[in-house]
Amino acid sequence: MARMKAIEAAVAVLKKEGVHIAFGVPGAAINPMYAAMKALGGIEHVLARHVEGASHMAEGFTRTDQDNIGVCIGTSGPAGTDMITGLYSASADSIPILCITGQAPRARLHKEDFQAVDIESIAKPVTKWATTVLEPAQVPRAFQKAFHIMRSGRPGPVLIDLPLDVQLAEIEFDIDSYEPLAAFKPSASREQVEKALDMLAASEKPVIVSGGGVINAGASDLLQQFAELTGVPVIPTLMGWALSLMIMNSWLAWLGYKRRIVTVTGRCLIPILCLESVIALPIDTPGLSTFTLKAESLFILILNPRRLAVCSARISVLFPMRKQRLS
């Protein structure tokens, strides 16, 4: 088994996971990663003017293609805290990005050392997972786990914090034997799908409220086909505006913002202009009482199951749009 620096193993894993571009700003505590990227090749680096900007660039890159994972790199201390806004934005919109930060050596942690910020604790509320890797041999496993978490269930961002001495430590690692972990994608049962279709068939004036989850899943064409086949009108949310060009024949209206029309966050289902039932494609909602009239709601969600506690629906179906076909 080959011996290499832990940070070289990290870069090798990035390449094996399909990363070919990264955004960031170099700094003392993360420079070993830049050296490893230069030595191993295969990953283009885009220099940002500010680390927060790099996090937004990573988010934008992920949005351009459902298979992309945006990577943001920064040094210790303020670089990590500067990423928080980008991490929050990605978390709110279910966009997977990987933020990598340098850190002070392990012996200097929790001793108020220069730029030795506890970024793991700061980032946890705005990520699916945040960790400071303290054992060099665990670096490849941490990156493997990060990609698995980002892609599984409801997508979202993660942060990996690497102390300087961990990056430089030598470990044994065989990249040829490395395999990405399969992402967990919930699926609906046939019974749930048939019940959903029964509700649609029995509805008097159904409406599809379609959000960013359709775009993230690369399922815009399926939505177009479904809307045209059923004749059900579509209302895109703020996250789903890009769908309007594909669904012009089915487009009904825009969703508003901050309850001006129907939503709280711009991605919520509130069934307006519906007397009987509503179909909603991947959305996330904090409240459904406004403008519900007498509507019944069918949810097709990509989100954390704990959020179901705030949803009120006849059926709650969790599955990725691209994989599931109503047939």
Tab-separated table of C-alpha atoms in Angstrom:
chain	number	residue	atom	x	y	z
A	1	MET	CA	0.000	0.000	0.000
A	2	ALA	CA	1.382	3.398	-0.990
A	3	ARG	CA	2.473	5.957	1.573
A	4	MET	CA	1.533	9.576	1.015
A	5	LYS	CA	0.624	12.706	2.911
A	6	ALA	CA	-2.931	12.761	4.219
A	7	ILE	CA	-3.701	15.853	2.145
A	8	GLU	CA	-2.499	14.064	-1.005
A	9	ALA	CA	-4.916	11.255	-0.198
A	10	ALA	CA	-7.676	13.879	0.186
A	11	VAL	CA	-6.957	15.328	-3.259
A	12	ALA	CA	-6.872	11.840	-4.767
A	13	VAL	CA	-10.301	11.136	-3.263
A	14	LEU	CA	-11.663	14.408	-4.658
A	15	LYS	CA	-10.583	13.355	-8.129
A	16	LYS	CA	-12.062	9.861	-7.688
A	17	GLU	CA	-15.378	11.460	-6.646
A	18	GLY	CA	-15.478	13.444	-9.882
A	19	VAL	CA	-14.185	16.834	-8.734
A	20	HIS	CA	-12.358	18.667	-11.515
A	21	ILE	CA	-12.644	22.280	-10.366
A	22	ALA	CA	-12.385	24.062	-7.021
A	23	PHE	CA	-12.848	27.650	-5.855
A	24	GLY	CA	-10.897	29.272	-3.064
A	25	VAL	CA	-8.235	31.520	-1.607
A	26	PRO	CA	-4.845	30.119	-0.483
A	27	GLY	CA	-3.524	30.665	3.029
A	28	ALA	CA	-0.867	29.301	5.351
A	29	ALA	CA	-3.014	26.619	7.000
A	30	ILE	CA	-4.333	25.207	3.721
A	31	ASN	CA	-1.338	25.680	1.402
A	32	PRO	CA	-0.403	21.962	1.614
A	33	MET	CA	-3.628	21.219	-0.215
A	34	TYR	CA	-2.708	23.608	-3.002
A	35	ALA	CA	0.692	21.926	-3.250
A	36	ALA	CA	-1.002	18.536	-3.474
A	37	MET	CA	-3.403	19.721	-6.182
A	38	LYS	CA	-0.480	21.061	-8.205
A	39	ALA	CA	1.518	17.854	-7.776
A	40	LEU	CA	-1.326	15.470	-8.620
A	41	GLY	CA	-3.021	17.615	-11.276
A	42	GLY	CA	-6.550	17.101	-12.571
A	43	ILE	CA	-8.263	19.793	-10.499
A	44	GLU	CA	-8.516	23.304	-11.902
A	45	HIS	CA	-8.480	26.077	-9.289
A	46	VAL	CA	-10.411	29.324	-9.614
A	47	LEU	CA	-8.971	32.057	-7.409
A	48	ALA	CA	-11.682	34.075	-5.681
A	49	ARG	CA	-11.259	37.604	-4.387
A	50	HIS	CA	-12.901	36.657	-1.087
A	51	VAL	CA	-13.602	33.310	0.567
A	52	GLU	CA	-17.312	34.015	0.940
A	53	GLY	CA	-17.370	34.609	-2.793
A	54	ALA	CA	-15.671	31.247	-3.302
A	55	SER	CA	-18.460	29.527	-1.359
A	56	HIS	CA	-21.100	31.171	-3.561
A	57	MET	CA	-19.102	30.230	-6.670
A	58	ALA	CA	-19.094	26.609	-5.488
A	59	GLU	CA	-22.856	26.772	-4.977
A	60	GLY	CA	-23.385	28.256	-8.419
A	61	PHE	CA	-21.220	25.571	-9.992
A	62	THR	CA	-23.292	22.835	-8.343
A	63	ARG	CA	-26.488	24.398	-9.668
A	64	THR	CA	-25.297	24.204	-13.278
A	65	ASP	CA	-25.513	20.415	-13.416
A	66	GLN	CA	-27.112	17.818	-11.171
A	67	ASP	CA	-23.884	15.763	-11.118
A	68	ASN	CA	-21.651	18.655	-10.028
A	69	ILE	CA	-20.269	19.090	-6.532
A	70	GLY	CA	-18.884	22.571	-5.913
A	71	VAL	CA	-15.736	22.672	-3.769
A	72	CYS	CA	-14.649	25.717	-1.778
A	73	ILE	CA	-11.200	25.968	-0.137
A	74	GLY	CA	-9.970	28.396	2.505
A	75	THR	CA	-7.458	28.721	5.287
A	76	SER	CA	-8.041	28.774	9.057
A	77	GLY	CA	-9.934	31.290	11.151
A	78	PRO	CA	-11.753	34.031	9.207
A	79	ALA	CA	-11.735	32.040	5.978
A	80	GLY	CA	-13.948	29.433	7.609
A	81	THR	CA	-16.272	31.982	9.165
A	82	ASP	CA	-16.491	33.793	5.829
A	83	MET	CA	-17.859	30.574	4.308
A	84	ILE	CA	-20.833	30.468	6.665
A	85	THR	CA	-23.086	32.655	4.511
A	86	GLY	CA	-22.442	30.449	1.489
A	87	LEU	CA	-23.038	27.327	3.567
A	88	TYR	CA	-26.321	28.725	4.871
A	89	SER	CA	-27.461	29.621	1.364
A	90	ALA	CA	-26.607	26.149	0.095
A	91	SER	CA	-28.318	24.520	3.061
A	92	ALA	CA	-31.500	26.563	2.634
A	93	ASP	CA	-31.725	25.655	-1.055
A	94	SER	CA	-30.592	22.017	-0.697
A	95	ILE	CA	-27.422	22.522	-2.747
A	96	PRO	CA	-24.508	20.136	-2.053
A	97	ILE	CA	-21.145	21.901	-1.733
A	98	LEU	CA	-17.961	20.828	0.019
A	99	CYS	CA	-16.086	23.438	2.029
A	100	ILE	CA	-12.527	22.571	3.069
A	101	THR	CA	-10.715	24.669	5.667
A	102	GLY	CA	-7.217	24.622	7.070
A	103	GLN	CA	-6.745	24.670	10.821
A	104	ALA	CA	-4.042	25.290	13.393
A	105	PRO	CA	-2.022	22.229	14.467
A	106	ARG	CA	-3.830	19.900	16.836
A	107	ALA	CA	-1.650	20.898	19.810
A	108	ARG	CA	-2.855	24.496	19.467
A	109	LEU	CA	-6.575	23.799	19.332
A	110	HIS	CA	-8.819	25.184	22.101
A	111	LYS	CA	-5.981	27.317	23.423
A	112	GLU	CA	-6.956	30.616	21.821
A	113	ASP	CA	-4.171	30.226	19.314
A	114	PHE	CA	-3.925	32.436	16.219
A	115	GLN	CA	-6.916	31.759	13.927
A	116	ALA	CA	-7.673	28.485	15.733
A	117	VAL	CA	-11.421	28.968	15.361
A	118	ASP	CA	-13.725	26.078	16.262
A	119	ILE	CA	-15.240	26.112	12.774
A	120	GLU	CA	-16.790	22.676	13.234
A	121	SER	CA	-19.129	23.972	15.940
A	122	ILE	CA	-19.859	27.186	14.043
A	123	ALA	CA	-20.697	25.373	10.800
A	124	LYS	CA	-22.865	22.571	12.200
A	125	PRO	CA	-26.145	24.555	12.197
A	126	VAL	CA	-25.772	25.415	8.491
A	127	THR	CA	-24.452	22.096	7.148
A	128	LYS	CA	-25.560	18.484	6.940
A	129	TRP	CA	-22.236	17.526	8.508
A	130	ALA	CA	-19.174	19.398	9.757
A	131	THR	CA	-16.055	17.799	11.196
A	132	THR	CA	-12.495	18.523	12.248
A	133	VAL	CA	-10.367	15.514	11.310
A	134	LEU	CA	-7.918	14.806	14.137
A	135	GLU	CA	-6.466	11.504	12.911
A	136	PRO	CA	-4.493	11.604	9.641
A	137	ALA	CA	-5.502	8.063	8.685
A	138	GLN	CA	-9.160	9.121	8.830
A	139	VAL	CA	-8.810	11.844	6.190
A	140	PRO	CA	-9.804	9.663	3.174
A	141	ARG	CA	-12.743	8.245	5.114
A	142	ALA	CA	-13.899	11.753	6.088
A	143	PHE	CA	-14.004	12.840	2.443
A	144	GLN	CA	-15.765	9.635	1.423
A	145	LYS	CA	-18.380	10.215	4.104
A	146	ALA	CA	-18.760	13.857	3.079
A	147	PHE	CA	-19.671	12.991	-0.504
A	148	HIS	CA	-22.086	10.310	0.688
A	149	ILE	CA	-23.864	12.738	3.009
A	150	MET	CA	-24.004	15.541	0.441
A	151	ARG	CA	-25.677	13.334	-2.138
A	152	SER	CA	-28.002	11.306	0.114
A	153	GLY	CA	-31.601	12.164	0.928
A	154	ARG	CA	-32.070	15.897	0.909
A	155	PRO	CA	-28.840	17.279	-0.633
A	156	GLY	CA	-26.852	19.858	1.284
A	157	PRO	CA	-23.428	21.232	2.164
A	158	VAL	CA	-20.698	19.793	4.374
A	159	LEU	CA	-17.489	21.195	5.847
A	160	ILE	CA	-14.204	19.383	6.517
A	161	ASP	CA	-11.644	21.102	8.745
A	162	LEU	CA	-8.036	19.873	8.479
A	163	PRO	CA	-5.382	20.806	11.065
A	164	LEU	CA	-2.051	21.628	9.477
A	165	ASP	CA	-0.152	18.732	11.055
A	166	VAL	CA	-2.900	16.302	10.006
A	167	GLN	CA	-2.526	17.417	6.396
A	168	LEU	CA	1.237	16.872	6.443
A	169	ALA	CA	1.250	13.520	8.244
A	170	GLU	CA	2.069	10.442	6.148
A	171	ILE	CA	-0.497	7.659	5.907
A	172	GLU	CA	-0.949	4.420	3.984
A	173	PHE	CA	-3.649	4.725	1.339
A	174	ASP	CA	-4.460	2.886	-1.876
A	175	ILE	CA	-6.508	5.110	-4.193
A	176	ASP	CA	-6.993	2.227	-6.642
A	177	SER	CA	-9.110	0.378	-4.076
A	178	TYR	CA	-11.197	3.455	-3.234
A	179	GLU	CA	-14.867	3.385	-4.210
A	180	PRO	CA	-17.437	6.155	-3.622
A	181	LEU	CA	-20.289	5.218	-1.292
A	182	ALA	CA	-23.668	4.853	-2.969
A	183	ALA	CA	-25.987	7.732	-2.087
A	184	PHE	CA	-29.179	6.908	-0.212
A	185	LYS	CA	-32.250	7.805	-2.297
A	186	PRO	CA	-35.657	7.055	-0.726
A	187	SER	CA	-38.311	5.685	-3.057
A	188	ALA	CA	-42.085	5.661	-3.002
A	189	SER	CA	-44.042	2.438	-2.825
A	190	ARG	CA	-46.415	1.498	-5.617
A	191	GLU	CA	-49.280	1.914	-3.168
A	192	GLN	CA	-48.271	5.518	-2.488
A	193	VAL	CA	-47.962	6.286	-6.190
A	194	GLU	CA	-51.376	4.755	-6.952
A	195	LYS	CA	-52.966	6.706	-4.102
A	196	ALA	CA	-51.414	9.910	-5.408
A	197	LEU	CA	-52.806	9.246	-8.881
A	198	ASP	CA	-56.233	8.493	-7.397
A	199	MET	CA	-56.193	11.847	-5.621
A	200	LEU	CA	-55.229	13.569	-8.845
A	201	ALA	CA	-57.966	11.821	-10.808
A	202	ALA	CA	-60.565	12.752	-8.189
A	203	SER	CA	-59.491	16.378	-7.889
A	204	GLU	CA	-61.569	19.141	-9.409
A	205	LYS	CA	-58.951	21.866	-9.957
A	206	PRO	CA	-55.445	20.565	-9.268
A	207	VAL	CA	-52.344	22.741	-9.457
A	208	ILE	CA	-48.663	21.737	-9.527
A	209	VAL	CA	-46.464	23.962	-7.357
A	210	SER	CA	-42.974	23.163	-8.614
A	211	GLY	CA	-39.762	24.151	-6.844
A	212	GLY	CA	-36.002	23.958	-7.120
A	213	GLY	CA	-35.937	20.265	-6.298
A	214	VAL	CA	-37.152	19.523	-9.814
A	215	ILE	CA	-34.216	21.462	-11.288
A	216	ASN	CA	-31.707	19.966	-8.841
A	217	ALA	CA	-32.883	16.471	-9.792
A	218	GLY	CA	-32.637	17.183	-13.523
A	219	ALA	CA	-36.317	16.316	-13.842
A	220	SER	CA	-37.575	19.394	-15.696
A	221	ASP	CA	-38.391	17.320	-18.769
A	222	LEU	CA	-40.420	14.872	-16.689
A	223	LEU	CA	-42.393	17.736	-15.167
A	224	GLN	CA	-43.101	19.107	-18.640
A	225	GLN	CA	-44.293	15.713	-19.847
A	226	PHE	CA	-46.437	15.181	-16.753
A	227	ALA	CA	-48.055	18.618	-16.974
A	228	GLU	CA	-48.816	18.255	-20.675
A	229	LEU	CA	-50.131	14.714	-20.248
A	230	THR	CA	-52.464	15.585	-17.384
A	231	GLY	CA	-53.290	19.170	-18.364
A	232	VAL	CA	-52.548	20.330	-14.809
A	233	PRO	CA	-51.307	23.968	-14.632
A	234	VAL	CA	-47.936	24.728	-13.028
A	235	ILE	CA	-46.911	27.480	-10.613
A	236	PRO	CA	-43.097	27.686	-10.238
A	237	THR	CA	-41.623	28.839	-6.934
A	238	LEU	CA	-38.729	31.274	-6.708
A	239	MET	CA	-36.333	28.314	-6.771
A	240	GLY	CA	-38.169	26.928	-9.782
A	241	TRP	CA	-38.311	29.992	-12.009
A	242	ALA	CA	-36.021	28.407	-14.590
A	243	LEU	CA	-38.791	25.911	-15.304
A	244	SER	CA	-41.002	28.595	-16.841
A	245	LEU	CA	-39.302	28.360	-20.247
A	246	MET	CA	-40.066	24.638	-20.427
A	247	ILE	CA	-43.661	24.773	-19.224
A	248	MET	CA	-45.035	27.784	-21.096
A	249	ASN	CA	-48.082	25.827	-22.225
A	250	SER	CA	-48.826	24.800	-18.637
A	251	TRP	CA	-47.590	27.885	-16.769
A	252	LEU	CA	-50.230	29.516	-14.567
A	253	ALA	CA	-48.580	32.135	-12.343
A	254	TRP	CA	-45.600	32.974	-10.146
A	255	LEU	CA	-45.363	32.299	-6.467
A	256	GLY	CA	-44.755	35.351	-4.319
A	257	TYR	CA	-42.432	36.051	-1.441
A	258	LYS	CA	-43.002	36.539	2.287
A	259	ARG	CA	-46.726	35.733	2.055
A	260	ARG	CA	-47.365	38.418	-0.565
A	261	ILE	CA	-49.090	35.729	-2.582
A	262	VAL	CA	-48.707	32.303	-1.101
A	263	THR	CA	-45.371	31.582	0.496
A	264	VAL	CA	-43.195	32.110	3.501
A	265	THR	CA	-39.813	31.203	2.047
A	266	GLY	CA	-40.539	31.195	-1.659
A	267	ARG	CA	-40.407	27.391	-1.775
A	268	CYS	CA	-43.545	26.605	0.210
A	269	LEU	CA	-46.710	25.016	-0.971
A	270	ILE	CA	-49.818	27.072	-0.326
A	271	PRO	CA	-52.623	25.851	-2.594
A	272	ILE	CA	-54.141	29.014	-4.085
A	273	LEU	CA	-56.819	28.883	-6.773
A	274	CYS	CA	-57.471	25.255	-5.834
A	275	LEU	CA	-60.827	24.017	-4.607
A	276	GLU	CA	-60.056	20.359	-4.151
A	277	SER	CA	-56.465	19.162	-4.357
A	278	VAL	CA	-52.917	20.262	-5.032
A	279	ILE	CA	-49.840	18.425	-6.226
A	280	ALA	CA	-46.497	19.826	-5.106
A	281	LEU	CA	-43.144	18.743	-6.459
A	282	PRO	CA	-40.024	18.876	-4.230
A	283	ILE	CA	-40.549	21.668	-1.732
A	284	ASP	CA	-39.827	22.540	1.871
A	285	THR	CA	-42.439	24.257	3.984
A	286	PRO	CA	-42.703	25.851	7.439
A	287	GLY	CA	-46.447	26.470	7.348
A	288	LEU	CA	-49.490	25.671	5.232
A	289	SER	CA	-52.415	27.500	6.782
A	290	THR	CA	-52.437	30.623	4.625
A	291	PHE	CA	-54.736	30.572	1.576
A	292	THR	CA	-55.446	26.862	1.823
A	293	LEU	CA	-59.200	27.224	1.308
A	294	LYS	CA	-60.565	23.668	1.242
A	295	ALA	CA	-57.651	22.153	-0.565
A	296	GLU	CA	-56.044	18.830	0.121
A	297	SER	CA	-52.286	18.600	-0.267
A	298	LEU	CA	-50.172	15.857	-1.749
A	299	PHE	CA	-46.480	16.264	-0.957
A	300	ILE	CA	-43.589	14.824	-2.896
A	301	LEU	CA	-40.636	15.890	-0.814
A	302	ILE	CA	-36.850	15.752	-0.761
A	303	LEU	CA	-36.043	16.828	2.776
A	304	ASN	CA	-35.046	15.639	6.213
A	305	PRO	CA	-37.819	13.418	7.642
A	306	ARG	CA	-37.880	15.469	10.857
A	307	ARG	CA	-39.344	18.343	8.834
A	308	LEU	CA	-42.452	16.254	8.189
A	309	ALA	CA	-43.621	17.369	11.614
A	310	VAL	CA	-44.469	20.782	10.141
A	311	CYS	CA	-46.210	19.426	7.053
A	312	SER	CA	-49.911	18.797	6.773
A	313	ALA	CA	-50.648	16.478	3.882
A	314	ARG	CA	-52.831	13.545	2.923
A	315	ILE	CA	-49.765	11.702	1.630
A	316	SER	CA	-46.093	12.401	2.261
A	317	VAL	CA	-43.949	10.764	-0.395
A	318	LEU	CA	-40.155	11.005	-0.218
A	319	PHE	CA	-38.251	10.184	-3.374
A	320	PRO	CA	-35.878	11.725	-5.910
A	321	MET	CA	-37.825	13.032	-8.899
A	322	ARG	CA	-35.494	11.775	-11.607
A	323	LYS	CA	-35.587	8.178	-10.377
A	324	GLN	CA	-39.335	7.903	-9.816
A	325	ARG	CA	-41.819	7.594	-12.639
A	326	LEU	CA	-45.573	7.617	-12.132
A	327	SER	CA	-46.354	4.687	-14.379
